[in-house]
Amino acid sequence: MSEAKRPSAGKTAVVTAAVTGSAVTAESPGGVLKKSLWKRIQQHRTLYLLFIPVLAYFLVFKYWPILLAWVVAFKELQLGSGVFESPWVGLQNFKDIFLSPDIPTVIRNTIEISVLRLVCGFLPPIILAIMFHDMATRRLKRWLQTLVYIPHFFSWVIVFGVVFGFFSVGSGFVNNMLASFGFDRHEFLLDSSWFRPILIGSALWKEIGWSTIIYLAALSTVDSQLYEAAVIDGAGPLKRMRHITLPSIMPVVTFVLCINLGFLLNAGGEQILLFYNDAVLDKADVIDTWVYREGLARLQFSLATAVGLFQSVIGLALVVICNYFAKKISGRGIW
Amino acid sequence: MFRRTTVIAISLMLVLSLVLAACSDGSKDSNSGNNGKGNQAETGGDKPDQASGGAADEAAGVVKPEDLVFPEKFPDVPKAVDYDKSYAYDDMSKNYTIDIMIGGFINQPATQDMIKEFYEKTFNVTLKFTNLSAEDLVNKTNVRFASGDAPDVVLLGDKAIAQALFKQGQLLEATEILPYMTQMMTYVTQEYKNWSTDNGNMVGIPRLPVFPDVWGNFIRQDWLKKLGMEMPKTADEVFAYAKAVTEQDPDGNGKPDTYFMGAAGGGQGFGMMAGLMDMFGHRSWNVKDDKINHPMLDGTMKSYLEFMKKLNDNKLLAPDWYTIQWEQFKAYTLQNKIGMVNYPGWNLLQEQYSASQNDVKTIENWAPVPPLSAVAGQEGLMPPGGSPGGIYVISKKAGEDQGKLKRIAHFLDAVQYPNKYYWVGNQGGGPEIWPDYTKVVTNEDGTYYYESDMAKLQNEMKPELKGMMDWQSLGYTLIWERHRYSPDVPYNEPGDKYQDIVRAYPRQKNYDMLLNLDGPTINRLKDFTEKNEIAFVLGKRSFDEWDKYVDEWKKAGGEKLIKQAAEQLEAAAP
């Protein structure tokens, strides 16, 4: 390798180090030189100066609200008084939440729907991404990709319109099909047992295409020489997938799984708000919808914030646990 | 060196803009309209005007809040107040920005809002007008008050929200603005005042209803004839009619595509079918044998839900009867698939006539059903009437500037019936907006009607202008509106007649006007009851569990409300 190319090799090492979390510093690919933070700031003060707006953005729009949320969760927010002037109530908001008769059902529904989303929504994008990756005809691949990406850009209102068009009793496509085969029409939208399949199915239809993007990006980095070598060695498509494709995208899969686990208590409130009705509330009411009704519509902002805090803490704990086990089992984690 | 300086400058500018963006107060935006008003801005804008009031008010004949006199009933013949004298307290010299939020039915801004322009010019104001669906209005209102960006005026449909905002110290006591509203004071009756008073404070100003007790059950009388049936009087007769409508093909097309009714509430409650509860008893809080009573306590709700279950089990209700939205359900009704609806009479006839391509015979299809009773021979009663059509709330912030408060009072009062500018914002614009198409004719009995060329007006009223129609939420009422009787509008006369008939039916006493129950508890109970009521109707809960359900209802807040209601109505506990 020529001398001129060495710096770029160094940069690659830095990026890799950033992903793997190794202690190798930017200044010393070998990890020999270590400078204090202040010295590094002095040396690259222009770059750090440019970083200030980014830092300020995160502090003002991300961390400050988190701090406020922590405070509000332990206060009874009075609109006229503001966050800091409102009286402290200790754990009263959390007591109110957990003493509410709705909460056991709401938490159970949240976890069940989230797990269903995770189970049903995790593998299909990976499979679809691998199928796209292995597709020989580029034009067909692009056409199909566009087709599956489009639903992502539909709002949930439109998606519900489509669902209503499919499952309504009067003129719904599914009921028309049932009727044409001599079966009775069924009130799918009033049937609790059908609520979740319709919810998960429509969410999958909307997001499956978009979710493939991250896996396709990961697949695009796999060295094509590996596949060529495998073919020469006699590996068939399934073996190539097992021994090359899947191991290559495993870090991304682990990352996505960990992140998704962090949202276990966020079961997709916006979609459910549009899809549910009183008849299916026992299977549909989740934390987000409960917070929407109790917090926003009834001016109980402290209660809503306390629930949000609870969701965040559980989510963080799940991410940490997932990351721990991912590292333990596969040696890879997100940090 | 130049590069570094540039980088530093850009970074500092970015930081500054970020900090400014984070610290800016959205509420200021609503007043910034004044800056674009040229000379008007120079006249003072929204600066507090604490000096005015006091002596000036006395000179203008403004009474003190404690001297307000609330009438016992609406005037028999409403008359416009003496405009110049009534608003002499407002010198109109300054321009104010008024931020108004209302629940509309178009809920999209008009590209050229001529009504807004007229109001702005006439009242020397800059208006910020937000029209939203009822649910969005509540959420948006709450968010705006919570974020310190309170609107000046909100017209809420739900009193409980007004109570909650008042308790949070966000609203002005209504008696502080009512002395400036002489027209409004002709109809804020003692009963209305009680309704809007919570813990001794009037949390808002009750609004006249748009549809004053004109909603009633309407039946297909052509189908009754065809089926050889009489007008139903009891629950059993209603059920027999429902069964006949669904099973005997009254439209004669040979297809099983006619149904009795539908809720059309979008999956939230029983919508237009809620009116059937009146057959079985009082639908709300009442006093029975000197004891407090509620439909959950005396079996009214149980009987009603059993009846609904019977209709559902026999497949007599329209497809998607519970989840379908109101507008979608109209397609069934107007395409002759539905045997009974709950509607205002005039609107039903007008919509049916339009949907049938002006077939005058369709007007005879519908007739109002006299109050029904579960028991033969017993007098049926319509639901309690006389309720307000919402509540105007004024933010405390708006009240901090006396000059602005007076302008708000002036504006709101001037658009009440039959004041000088009442017609401006109604029906998408009155004669002031559409002088070529609309004329108002006032009658001696205090009523009025529009003499308008609807065909031309609708042609002129482009889709992008439809948002203007939401201005009528501000003050429109049908209490005193009549229609022009003429062969080219054949639905007007029978429509008015049906509304008069429905309004004249005997009604249950409205105890809710005397009650101020705990708003959050009422709302929480609403969620609880709605999900359980549909569960009983669909058979997910058995009526064998009814007593258990009543106990659950009491624990969920019913007991608390029973105590409050008994105390406020001075009745014994059940």
GROMACS .gro file of N, CA and C in nm, chain B residues 407-461:
model
  165
  742ARG      N    1  -6.373   4.478   2.290
  742ARG     CA    2  -6.389   4.453   2.147
  742ARG      C    3  -6.441   4.310   2.124
  743ILE      N    4  -6.389   4.217   2.204
  743ILE     CA    5  -6.438   4.078   2.192
  743ILE      C    6  -6.587   4.074   2.224
  744ALA      N    7  -6.624   4.144   2.333
  744ALA     CA    8  -6.765   4.147   2.373
  744ALA      C    9  -6.850   4.208   2.262
  745HIS      N   10  -6.801   4.319   2.210
  745HIS     CA   11  -6.873   4.389   2.103
  745HIS      C   12  -6.894   4.296   1.984
  746PHE      N   13  -6.786   4.232   1.943
  746PHE     CA   14  -6.792   4.145   1.824
  746PHE      C   15  -6.886   4.026   1.847
  747LEU      N   16  -6.865   3.956   1.958
  747LEU     CA   17  -6.948   3.837   1.983
  747LEU      C   18  -7.096   3.874   1.998
  748ASP      N   19  -7.120   3.987   2.060
  748ASP     CA   20  -7.259   4.028   2.083
  748ASP      C   21  -7.327   4.070   1.953
  749ALA      N   22  -7.249   4.133   1.866
  749ALA     CA   23  -7.306   4.184   1.742
  749ALA      C   24  -7.347   4.073   1.646
  750VAL      N   25  -7.294   3.951   1.668
  750VAL     CA   26  -7.328   3.841   1.576
  750VAL      C   27  -7.433   3.747   1.636
  751GLN      N   28  -7.495   3.793   1.748
  751GLN     CA   29  -7.605   3.713   1.807
  751GLN      C   30  -7.738   3.755   1.745
  752TYR      N   31  -7.830   3.662   1.742
  752TYR     CA   32  -7.962   3.691   1.687
  752TYR      C   33  -8.037   3.791   1.774
  753PRO      N   34  -8.106   3.890   1.721
  753PRO     CA   35  -8.111   3.932   1.581
  753PRO      C   36  -8.032   4.060   1.560
  754ASN      N   37  -7.913   4.063   1.617
  754ASN     CA   38  -7.833   4.185   1.615
  754ASN      C   39  -7.784   4.219   1.472
  755LYS      N   40  -7.726   4.337   1.461
  755LYS     CA   41  -7.696   4.395   1.330
  755LYS      C   42  -7.616   4.304   1.237
  756TYR      N   43  -7.520   4.229   1.293
  756TYR     CA   44  -7.432   4.150   1.207
  756TYR      C   45  -7.455   3.999   1.222
  757TYR      N   46  -7.572   3.962   1.270
  757TYR     CA   47  -7.602   3.819   1.289
  757TYR      C   48  -7.593   3.741   1.159
  758TRP      N   49  -7.645   3.798   1.049
  758TRP     CA   50  -7.658   3.722   0.924
  758TRP      C   51  -7.528   3.710   0.847
  759VAL      N   52  -7.429   3.793   0.885
  759VAL     CA   53  -7.304   3.799   0.806
  759VAL      C   54  -7.240   3.661   0.790
  760GLY      N   55  -7.229   3.589   0.901
  760GLY     CA   56  -7.151   3.465   0.900
  760GLY      C   57  -7.233   3.339   0.883
  761ASN      N   58  -7.364   3.352   0.864
  761ASN     CA   59  -7.448   3.232   0.857
  761ASN      C   60  -7.467   3.182   0.715
  762GLN      N   61  -7.484   3.053   0.703
  762GLN     CA   62  -7.513   2.989   0.573
  762GLN      C   63  -7.404   3.019   0.470
  763GLY      N   64  -7.281   3.039   0.517
  763GLY     CA   65  -7.171   3.068   0.424
  763GLY      C   66  -7.165   3.213   0.383
  764GLY      N   67  -7.248   3.296   0.444
  764GLY     CA   68  -7.243   3.439   0.414
  764GLY      C   69  -7.381   3.494   0.386
  765GLY      N   70  -7.417   3.600   0.457
  765GLY     CA   71  -7.548   3.662   0.439
  765GLY      C   72  -7.543   3.771   0.334
  766PRO      N   73  -7.642   3.860   0.337
  766PRO     CA   74  -7.652   3.965   0.234
  766PRO      C   75  -7.529   4.056   0.229
  767GLU      N   76  -7.462   4.074   0.342
  767GLU     CA   77  -7.343   4.161   0.342
  767GLU      C   78  -7.231   4.100   0.258
  768ILE      N   79  -7.230   3.967   0.247
  768ILE     CA   80  -7.124   3.897   0.173
  768ILE      C   81  -7.168   3.867   0.030
  769TRP      N   82  -7.292   3.826   0.015
  769TRP     CA   83  -7.344   3.788  -0.118
  769TRP      C   84  -7.467   3.874  -0.148
  770PRO      N   85  -7.448   4.003  -0.172
  770PRO     CA   86  -7.565   4.090  -0.191
  770PRO      C   87  -7.650   4.054  -0.312
  771ASP      N   88  -7.590   3.987  -0.410
  771ASP     CA   89  -7.667   3.954  -0.531
  771ASP      C   90  -7.755   3.830  -0.513
  772TYR      N   91  -7.725   3.750  -0.413
  772TYR     CA   92  -7.795   3.622  -0.401
  772TYR      C   93  -7.879   3.609  -0.275
  773THR      N   94  -7.847   3.687  -0.174
  773THR     CA   95  -7.910   3.665  -0.044
  773THR      C   96  -7.978   3.789   0.010
  774LYS      N   97  -8.096   3.768   0.062
  774LYS     CA   98  -8.169   3.876   0.127
  774LYS      C   99  -8.235   3.817   0.252
  775VAL      N  100  -8.240   3.895   0.357
  775VAL     CA  101  -8.305   3.846   0.478
  775VAL      C  102  -8.439   3.918   0.495
  776VAL      N  103  -8.541   3.839   0.520
  776VAL     CA  104  -8.673   3.898   0.543
  776VAL      C  105  -8.711   3.870   0.688
  777THR      N  106  -8.738   3.977   0.761
  777THR     CA  107  -8.776   3.959   0.901
  777THR      C  108  -8.929   3.966   0.915
  778ASN      N  109  -8.980   3.881   1.000
  778ASN     CA  110  -9.125   3.877   1.022
  778ASN      C  111  -9.159   3.951   1.152
  779GLU      N  112  -9.285   3.984   1.166
  779GLU     CA  113  -9.326   4.059   1.284
  779GLU      C  114  -9.317   3.978   1.412
  780ASP      N  115  -9.326   3.848   1.399
  780ASP     CA  116  -9.323   3.764   1.520
  780ASP      C  117  -9.180   3.736   1.568
  781GLY      N  118  -9.085   3.807   1.511
  781GLY     CA  119  -8.947   3.791   1.557
  781GLY      C  120  -8.871   3.686   1.478
  782THR      N  121  -8.938   3.618   1.386
  782THR     CA  122  -8.869   3.519   1.305
  782THR      C  123  -8.816   3.584   1.176
  783TYR      N  124  -8.743   3.510   1.100
  783TYR     CA  125  -8.688   3.563   0.975
  783TYR      C  126  -8.668   3.447   0.878
  784TYR      N  127  -8.645   3.480   0.754
  784TYR     CA  128  -8.602   3.377   0.659
  784TYR      C  129  -8.510   3.438   0.554
  785TYR      N  130  -8.433   3.350   0.493
  785TYR     CA  131  -8.344   3.393   0.385
  785TYR      C  132  -8.420   3.389   0.254
  786GLU      N  133  -8.413   3.498   0.181
  786GLU     CA  134  -8.466   3.501   0.045
  786GLU      C  135  -8.344   3.489  -0.045
  787SER      N  136  -8.303   3.365  -0.070
  787SER     CA  137  -8.176   3.352  -0.143
  787SER      C  138  -8.191   3.267  -0.267
  788ASP      N  139  -8.107   3.297  -0.363
  788ASP     CA  140  -8.100   3.216  -0.483
  788ASP      C  141  -7.992   3.111  -0.459
  789MET      N  142  -8.035   3.001  -0.400
  789MET     CA  143  -7.940   2.899  -0.357
  789MET      C  144  -7.861   2.840  -0.474
  790ALA      N  145  -7.929   2.824  -0.587
  790ALA     CA  146  -7.861   2.763  -0.702
  790ALA      C  147  -7.742   2.849  -0.745
  791LYS      N  148  -7.768   2.980  -0.756
  791LYS     CA  149  -7.660   3.070  -0.797
  791LYS      C  150  -7.552   3.079  -0.689
  792LEU      N  151  -7.599   3.084  -0.565
  792LEU     CA  152  -7.504   3.096  -0.454
  792LEU      C  153  -7.413   2.973  -0.447
  793GLN      N  154  -7.473   2.856  -0.461
  793GLN     CA  155  -7.392   2.734  -0.455
  793GLN      C  156  -7.295   2.728  -0.571
  794ASN      N  157  -7.334   2.786  -0.684
  794ASN     CA  158  -7.245   2.792  -0.799
  794ASN      C  159  -7.127   2.885  -0.771
  795GLU      N  160  -7.157   2.994  -0.702
  795GLU     CA  161  -7.055   3.094  -0.668
  795GLU      C  162  -6.964   3.045  -0.555
  796MET      N  163  -7.024   2.963  -0.468
  796MET     CA  164  -6.953   2.915  -0.349
  796MET      C  165  -6.861   2.800  -0.389
   0.00000   0.00000   0.00000
